Amino acid sequence: MSLDVSPALLAQAENGTVDEADFIETVRTSLPYAYRVVAGLSTELGSSTAEFADDNTTPTDQERAQLLRALASNAIRGSLERHFGVRLAFMNCHRVAAFRPGTEQGDAYREFTSLRAQLLNQTPELRSC
């Protein structure tokens, strides 16, 4: 299970409308490592003129699982992007990058998400991540 959903949030879903702030709070408390990584990247990106900010820290298995759950879910990933005002990119089950929205056609984003970058970022230690 990826999220610890409160009865109140579940009731919202059952009634058809979910408040995104409540959903984000559930993500924050359920997947704290993933939330902290995205929050940190958005802060770093916002305080610089760089094209993107990335985190290439090798997490623990539990932390990696949080990243995978957060970034593999369109709903969670999209909510994090909207909440922090970034566009996320992800590779190697731990390397997360935050880009400014609208830069997906730029060279930096295209290179980060390219087949070439994926292959060049392979290591034997990450074989089973």
XYZ file of N, CA and C in Angstrom, residues 38-39 41-46 53 77-89 96-104:
93
model
N 11.450 15.940 -3.245
C 10.820 16.869 -4.196
C 10.786 18.280 -3.624
N 10.485 18.412 -2.347
C 10.470 19.734 -1.707
C 11.850 20.374 -1.784
N 14.280 19.739 -3.915
C 14.616 20.069 -5.298
C 13.894 21.327 -5.760
N 12.643 21.472 -5.369
C 11.900 22.667 -5.788
C 12.489 23.921 -5.144
N 12.925 23.817 -3.906
C 13.575 24.949 -3.231
C 14.893 25.283 -3.915
N 15.693 24.250 -4.197
C 16.973 24.460 -4.868
C 16.780 25.099 -6.244
N 15.816 24.586 -6.997
C 15.554 25.130 -8.332
C 15.085 26.577 -8.242
N 14.207 26.845 -7.285
C 13.660 28.196 -7.140
C 14.684 29.231 -6.719
N 17.337 21.013 -11.034
C 18.003 20.561 -9.810
C 17.771 19.066 -9.734
N 2.473 11.820 -8.520
C 3.482 12.622 -9.212
C 2.897 13.954 -9.676
N 1.731 13.906 -10.303
C 1.086 15.129 -10.774
C 0.760 16.086 -9.644
N 0.293 15.551 -8.527
C -0.009 16.408 -7.376
C 1.252 17.053 -6.818
N 2.334 16.289 -6.739
C 3.605 16.859 -6.286
C 4.085 17.945 -7.241
N 3.962 17.710 -8.535
C 4.378 18.715 -9.516
C 3.560 20.002 -9.368
N 2.251 19.866 -9.226
C 1.398 21.047 -9.080
C 1.680 21.761 -7.758
N 1.834 20.996 -6.694
C 2.061 21.573 -5.368
C 3.364 22.369 -5.318
N 4.416 21.825 -5.904
C 5.723 22.475 -5.848
C 6.041 23.313 -7.082
N 5.185 23.277 -8.096
C 5.394 24.085 -9.288
C 6.604 23.676 -10.097
N 6.787 22.364 -10.234
C 7.923 21.833 -10.989
C 7.443 20.727 -11.920
N 8.323 20.360 -12.812
C 8.116 19.182 -13.676
C 9.181 18.182 -13.258
N 8.774 16.986 -12.872
C 9.704 15.981 -12.379
C 10.156 15.034 -13.477
N 11.385 14.603 -13.359
C 11.944 13.559 -14.221
C 12.636 12.567 -13.302
N 16.192 11.779 -9.104
C 15.030 12.627 -9.347
C 15.522 14.017 -9.727
N 14.878 14.622 -10.705
C 15.205 15.988 -11.098
C 13.933 16.818 -11.159
N 14.077 18.086 -10.810
C 12.977 19.043 -10.922
C 13.356 20.076 -11.972
N 12.450 20.273 -12.918
C 12.617 21.250 -13.984
C 11.535 22.305 -13.860
N 11.774 23.443 -14.432
C 10.740 24.477 -14.478
C 9.658 24.023 -15.462
N 8.391 24.188 -15.096
C 7.319 23.811 -16.019
C 7.470 24.535 -17.352
N 7.191 23.822 -18.412
C 7.283 24.402 -19.746
C 8.630 24.202 -20.406
N 9.570 23.597 -19.711
C 10.906 23.399 -20.285
C 11.103 21.982 -20.820
N 10.024 21.232 -20.934
C 10.132 19.837 -21.370
C 10.678 19.686 -22.783
